[in-house]
Coordinates of C-alpha atoms and ligand atoms in Angstrom, one line a residue:
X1 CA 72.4 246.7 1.9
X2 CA 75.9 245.3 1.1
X3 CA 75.6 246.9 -2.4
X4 CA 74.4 250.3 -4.1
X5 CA 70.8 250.1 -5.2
X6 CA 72.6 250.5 -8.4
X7 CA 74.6 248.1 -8.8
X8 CA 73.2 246.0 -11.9
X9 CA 71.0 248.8 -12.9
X10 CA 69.7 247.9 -16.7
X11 CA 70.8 244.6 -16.9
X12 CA 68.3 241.3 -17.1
X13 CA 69.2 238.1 -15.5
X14 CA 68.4 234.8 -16.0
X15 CA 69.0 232.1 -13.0
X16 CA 68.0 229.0 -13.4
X17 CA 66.0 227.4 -9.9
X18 CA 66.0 230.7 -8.9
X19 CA 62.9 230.4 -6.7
X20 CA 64.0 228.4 -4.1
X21 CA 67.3 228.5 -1.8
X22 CA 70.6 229.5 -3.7
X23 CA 68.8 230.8 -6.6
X24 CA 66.1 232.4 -5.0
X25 CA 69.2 234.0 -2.4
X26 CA 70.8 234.9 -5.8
X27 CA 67.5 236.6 -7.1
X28 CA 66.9 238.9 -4.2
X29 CA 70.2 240.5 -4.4
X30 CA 70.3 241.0 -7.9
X31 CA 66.4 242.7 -7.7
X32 CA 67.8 244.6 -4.6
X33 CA 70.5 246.2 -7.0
X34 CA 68.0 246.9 -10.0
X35 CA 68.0 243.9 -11.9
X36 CA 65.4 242.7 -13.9
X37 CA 65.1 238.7 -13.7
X38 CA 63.6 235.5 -15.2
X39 CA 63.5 232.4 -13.4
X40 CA 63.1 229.4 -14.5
X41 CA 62.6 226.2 -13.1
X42 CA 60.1 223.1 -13.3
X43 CA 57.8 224.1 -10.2
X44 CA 55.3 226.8 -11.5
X45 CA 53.8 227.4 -7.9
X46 CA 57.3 227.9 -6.7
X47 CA 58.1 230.3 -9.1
X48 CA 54.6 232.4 -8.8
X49 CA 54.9 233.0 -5.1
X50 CA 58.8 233.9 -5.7
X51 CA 58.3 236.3 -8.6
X52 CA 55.1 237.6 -6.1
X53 CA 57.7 238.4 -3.5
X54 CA 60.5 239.7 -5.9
X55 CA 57.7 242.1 -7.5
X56 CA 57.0 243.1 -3.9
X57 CA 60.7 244.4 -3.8
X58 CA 59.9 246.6 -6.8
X59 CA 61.4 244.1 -9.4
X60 CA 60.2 243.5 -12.8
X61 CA 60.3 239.6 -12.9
X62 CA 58.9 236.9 -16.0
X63 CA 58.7 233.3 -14.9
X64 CA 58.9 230.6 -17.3
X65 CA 58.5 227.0 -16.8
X66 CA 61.3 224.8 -17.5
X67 CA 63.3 221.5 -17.5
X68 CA 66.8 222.6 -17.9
X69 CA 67.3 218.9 -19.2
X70 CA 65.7 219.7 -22.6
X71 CA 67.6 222.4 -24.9
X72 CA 64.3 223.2 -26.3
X73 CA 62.9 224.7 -23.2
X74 CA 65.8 226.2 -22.3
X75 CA 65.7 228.2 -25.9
X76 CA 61.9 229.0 -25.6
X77 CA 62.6 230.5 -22.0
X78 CA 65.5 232.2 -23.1
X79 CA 63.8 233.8 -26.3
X80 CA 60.5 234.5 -23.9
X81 CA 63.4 236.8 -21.8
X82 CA 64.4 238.7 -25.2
X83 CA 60.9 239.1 -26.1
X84 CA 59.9 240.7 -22.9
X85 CA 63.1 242.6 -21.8
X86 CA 64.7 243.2 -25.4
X87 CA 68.2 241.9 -23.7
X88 CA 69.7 239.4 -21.8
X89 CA 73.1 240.4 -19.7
X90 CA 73.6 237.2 -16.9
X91 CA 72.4 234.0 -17.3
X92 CA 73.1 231.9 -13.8
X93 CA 73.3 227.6 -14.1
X94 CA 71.9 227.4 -10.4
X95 CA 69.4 224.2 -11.0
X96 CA 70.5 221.1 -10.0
X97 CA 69.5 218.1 -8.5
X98 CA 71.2 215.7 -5.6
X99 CA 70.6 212.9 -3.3
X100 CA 73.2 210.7 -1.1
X101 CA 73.9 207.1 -2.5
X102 CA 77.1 205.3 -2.3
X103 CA 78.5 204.8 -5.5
X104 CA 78.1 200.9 -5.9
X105 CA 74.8 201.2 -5.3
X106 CA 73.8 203.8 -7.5
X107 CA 72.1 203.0 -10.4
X108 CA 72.3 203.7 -14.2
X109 CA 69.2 206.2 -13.8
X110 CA 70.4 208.1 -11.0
X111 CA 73.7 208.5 -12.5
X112 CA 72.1 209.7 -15.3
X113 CA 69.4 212.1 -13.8
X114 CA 71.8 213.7 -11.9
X115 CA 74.3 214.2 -14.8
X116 CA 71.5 215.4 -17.2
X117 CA 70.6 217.9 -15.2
X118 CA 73.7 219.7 -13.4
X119 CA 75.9 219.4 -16.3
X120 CA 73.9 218.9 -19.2
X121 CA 71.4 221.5 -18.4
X122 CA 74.3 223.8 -17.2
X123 CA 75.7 223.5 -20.8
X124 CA 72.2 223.8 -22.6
X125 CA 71.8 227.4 -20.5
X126 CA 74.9 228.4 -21.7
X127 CA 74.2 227.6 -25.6
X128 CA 71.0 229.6 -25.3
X129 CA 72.6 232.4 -23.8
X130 CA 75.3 232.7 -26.2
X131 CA 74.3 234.8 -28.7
X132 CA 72.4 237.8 -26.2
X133 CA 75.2 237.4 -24.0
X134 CA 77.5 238.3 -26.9
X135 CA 75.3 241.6 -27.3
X136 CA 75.3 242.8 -24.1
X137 CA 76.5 246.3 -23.4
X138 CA 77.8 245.4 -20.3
X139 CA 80.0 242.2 -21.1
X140 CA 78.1 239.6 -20.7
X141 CA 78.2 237.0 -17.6
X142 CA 78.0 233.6 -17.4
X143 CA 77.9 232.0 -14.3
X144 CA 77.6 228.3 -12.8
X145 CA 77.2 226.9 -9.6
X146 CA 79.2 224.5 -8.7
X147 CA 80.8 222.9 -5.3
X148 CA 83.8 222.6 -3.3
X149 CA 83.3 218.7 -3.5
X150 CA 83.7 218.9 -7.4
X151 CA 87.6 218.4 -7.4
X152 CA 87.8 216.6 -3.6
X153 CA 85.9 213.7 -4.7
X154 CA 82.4 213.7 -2.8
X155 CA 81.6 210.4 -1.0
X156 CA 78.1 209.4 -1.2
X157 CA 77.4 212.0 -4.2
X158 CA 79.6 210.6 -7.1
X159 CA 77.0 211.7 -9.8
X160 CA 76.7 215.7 -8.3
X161 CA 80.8 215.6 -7.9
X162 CA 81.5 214.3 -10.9
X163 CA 78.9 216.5 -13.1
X164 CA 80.2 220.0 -11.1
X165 CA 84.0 218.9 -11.9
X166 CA 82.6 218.6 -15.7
X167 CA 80.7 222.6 -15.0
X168 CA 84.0 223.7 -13.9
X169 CA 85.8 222.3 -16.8
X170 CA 83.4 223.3 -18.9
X171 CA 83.4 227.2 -18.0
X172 CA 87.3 227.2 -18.3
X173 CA 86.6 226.3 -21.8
X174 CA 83.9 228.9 -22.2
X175 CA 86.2 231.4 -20.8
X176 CA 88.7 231.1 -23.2
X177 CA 86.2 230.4 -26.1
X178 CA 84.1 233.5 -25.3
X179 CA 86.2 236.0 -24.4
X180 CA 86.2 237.2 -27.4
X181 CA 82.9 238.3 -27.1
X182 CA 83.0 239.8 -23.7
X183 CA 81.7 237.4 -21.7
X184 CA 83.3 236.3 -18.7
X185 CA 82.0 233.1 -17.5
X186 CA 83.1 231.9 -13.7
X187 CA 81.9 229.7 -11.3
X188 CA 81.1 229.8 -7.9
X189 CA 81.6 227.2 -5.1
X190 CA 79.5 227.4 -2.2
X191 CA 80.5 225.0 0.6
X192 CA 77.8 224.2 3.3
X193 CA 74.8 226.7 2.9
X194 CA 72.7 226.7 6.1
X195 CA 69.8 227.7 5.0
X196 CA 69.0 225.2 2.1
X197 CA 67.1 222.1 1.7
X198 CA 70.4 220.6 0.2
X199 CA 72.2 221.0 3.2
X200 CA 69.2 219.5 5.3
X201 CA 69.3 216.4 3.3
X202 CA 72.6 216.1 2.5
X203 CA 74.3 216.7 6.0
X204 CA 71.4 217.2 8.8
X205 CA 69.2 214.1 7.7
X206 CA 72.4 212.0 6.9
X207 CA 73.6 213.0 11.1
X208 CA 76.7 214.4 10.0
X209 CA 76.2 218.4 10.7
X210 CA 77.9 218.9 13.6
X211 CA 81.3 217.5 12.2
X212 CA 80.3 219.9 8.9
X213 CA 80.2 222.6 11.2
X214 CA 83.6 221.4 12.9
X215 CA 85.5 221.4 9.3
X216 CA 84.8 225.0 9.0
X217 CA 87.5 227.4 10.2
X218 CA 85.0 230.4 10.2
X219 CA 82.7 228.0 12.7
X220 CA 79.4 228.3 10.6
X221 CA 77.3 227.4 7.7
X222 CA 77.0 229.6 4.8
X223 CA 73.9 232.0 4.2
X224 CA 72.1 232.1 1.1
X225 CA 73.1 235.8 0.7
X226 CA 76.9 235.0 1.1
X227 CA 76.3 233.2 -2.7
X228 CA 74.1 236.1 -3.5
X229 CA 77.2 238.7 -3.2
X230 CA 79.2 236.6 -4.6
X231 CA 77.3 236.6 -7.9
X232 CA 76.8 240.3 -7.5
X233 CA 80.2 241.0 -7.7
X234 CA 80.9 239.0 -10.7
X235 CA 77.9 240.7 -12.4
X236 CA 78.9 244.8 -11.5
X237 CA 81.4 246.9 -12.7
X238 CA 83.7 245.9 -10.3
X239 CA 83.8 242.1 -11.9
X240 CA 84.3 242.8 -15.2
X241 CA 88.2 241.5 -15.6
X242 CA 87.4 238.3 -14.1
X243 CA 86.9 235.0 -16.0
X244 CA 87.8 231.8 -15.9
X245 CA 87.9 231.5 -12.1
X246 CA 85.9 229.4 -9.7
X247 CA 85.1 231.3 -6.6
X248 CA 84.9 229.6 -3.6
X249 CA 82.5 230.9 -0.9
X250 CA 83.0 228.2 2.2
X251 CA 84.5 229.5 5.5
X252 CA 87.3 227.8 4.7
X253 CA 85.9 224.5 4.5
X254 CA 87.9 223.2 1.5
X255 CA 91.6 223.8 3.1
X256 CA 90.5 221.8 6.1
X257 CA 91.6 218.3 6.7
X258 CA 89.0 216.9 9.1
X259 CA 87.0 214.8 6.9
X260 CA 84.2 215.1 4.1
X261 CA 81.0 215.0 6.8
X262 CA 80.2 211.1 4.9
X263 CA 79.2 208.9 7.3
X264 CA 80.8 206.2 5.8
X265 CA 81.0 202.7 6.0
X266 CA 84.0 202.5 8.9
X267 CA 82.5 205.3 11.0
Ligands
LIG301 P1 67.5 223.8 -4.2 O1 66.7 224.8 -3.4 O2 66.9 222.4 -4.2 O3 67.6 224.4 -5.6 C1 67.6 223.6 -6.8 C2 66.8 224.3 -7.8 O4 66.9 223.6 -9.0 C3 65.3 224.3 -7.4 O5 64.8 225.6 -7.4 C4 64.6 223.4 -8.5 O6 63.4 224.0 -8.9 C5 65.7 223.5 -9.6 N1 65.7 222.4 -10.5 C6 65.9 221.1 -10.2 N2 65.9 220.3 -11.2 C7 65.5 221.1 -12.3 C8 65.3 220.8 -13.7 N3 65.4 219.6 -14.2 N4 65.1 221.9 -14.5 C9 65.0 223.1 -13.9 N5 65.2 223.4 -12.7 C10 65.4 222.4 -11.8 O7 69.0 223.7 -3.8 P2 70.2 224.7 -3.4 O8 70.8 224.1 -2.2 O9 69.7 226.1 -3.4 O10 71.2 224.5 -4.7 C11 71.4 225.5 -5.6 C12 72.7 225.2 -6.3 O11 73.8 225.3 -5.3 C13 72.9 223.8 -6.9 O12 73.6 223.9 -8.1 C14 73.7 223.1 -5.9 O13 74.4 222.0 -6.4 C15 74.6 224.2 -5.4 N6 75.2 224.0 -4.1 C16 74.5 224.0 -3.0 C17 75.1 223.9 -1.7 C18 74.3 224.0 -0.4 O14 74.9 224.0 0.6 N7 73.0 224.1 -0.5 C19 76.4 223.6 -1.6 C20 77.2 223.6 -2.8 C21 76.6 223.7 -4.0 P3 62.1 223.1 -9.4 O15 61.8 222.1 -8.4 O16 61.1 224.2 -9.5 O17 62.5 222.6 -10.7

């Protein structure tokens, strides 16, 4: 156990794709330190057996179906939360959606897909949230998940790249809108986590993994749970005078010079 059992004691979270890799990482910890979570994500099978293994842990957890591109669904899932817990403290922008495809050859619907999702649906959580995160006794949290790639340029991804540089932006602005209100709203940058499907498409299917591995001074991939305390931190006591900052969580990867793991067209 990296943190007390206590740690988030009484607060409710709501993470977004948080039944499978990141997310799912991200909901473990926060149940292991008391919290009580929805998730919420398109895949109801994927979010039974996650909340089956979360309630297993001793967690209270609601599931609610939901496309994170329509502001709708995102207001019924976030209302469902307040109906079932009375509060909301964290609300986490984890979903997203990616695929390698270099830029001229991307079309107008990938672009689009890609954007709708990671930042308009990262936006849309946050308008939901607002209000109960304003309420909560513990200064509310607002977290996204972004990438180190947002502000390098990342070749073969220009949609994902370009939509987290407009999350990052995006929570700056929040920050200073909402801080007012107590909420402290932050993002975090994980670089290559190992165990995802994200980094199985992106960098093992694509070849590229071993030079991944070589741009990272700690010399490994990422874990799941190395997001996961990350997002713990920023949600306990002991994160409430941060806002405003992107956290990166990448061995290192991002003050490296040896190349962005793209194949490329020259390689
Ligand atoms: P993942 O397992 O594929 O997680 C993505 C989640 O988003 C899935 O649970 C998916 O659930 C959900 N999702 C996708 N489209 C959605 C939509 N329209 N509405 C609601 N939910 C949707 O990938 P991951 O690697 O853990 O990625 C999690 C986050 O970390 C992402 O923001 C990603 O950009 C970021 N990240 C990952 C890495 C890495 O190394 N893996 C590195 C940097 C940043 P459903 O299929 O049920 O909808």
């Amino acid at each position: 156990m990296t943190f007390t059992a206590d740690a988030l004691a009484g607060r409710v979270a709501f993470i977004t794709g948080g039944a499978s890799g990141i997310g799912f990482g991200i909901a473990k910890a926060f149940a292991a330190c008391g919290a009580r979570l929805t998730l919420a994500s398109r895949n109801i099978e994927k979010l039974t057996a996650a909340k089956q293994e979360l309630e297993a842990m001793g967690a209270e957890v609601l599931v609610v179906q939901t496309d994170v591109r329509s502001p709708e669904a995102v207001q019924n899932a976030v209302q469902q939360t307040l109906e079932k817990f009375g509060q909301l403290d964290v609300m986490i922008a984890n979903a997203a959606g990616n695929f390698v495809v270099p830029a001229e050859e991307m079309s107008a619907n990938a672009w689009k897909v890609v954007i709708d999702i990671d930042l308009n649906g990262t936006f849309f959580c946050a308008q939901a949230a607002f209000d109960a995160l304003s309420k909560s006794e513990f200064g509310g949290r607002f977290i996204a998940i972004s990438t180190t790639r947002a502000l390098e340029g990342w070749p073969g991804c220009a949609h994902a790249g370009a939509a987290k540089a407009g999350i990052m932006s995006l929570c700056r602005t929040l920050a200073n809108e909402w801080g007012d209100r107590g909420i402290r709203c932050n993002t975090i940058a994980p670089g290559a986590i190992g165990d995802t499907e994200g980094v199985k498409r992106i960098y093992e299917d694509q070849g590229v993994a071993n030079r991944q591995l070589a741009s990272i001074p700690l010399g490994e991939l990422g874990k799941t749970k190395d997001i996961a305390n990350a997002a713990v931190f920023l949600c306990s006591d002991a994160g409430s005078y941060i806002t405003g900052a992107d956290i990166v969580v990448d061995g290192g990867r991002n003050r490296t010079h040896s190349g962005t793991g793209y194949p490329g067209k020259r390689d």
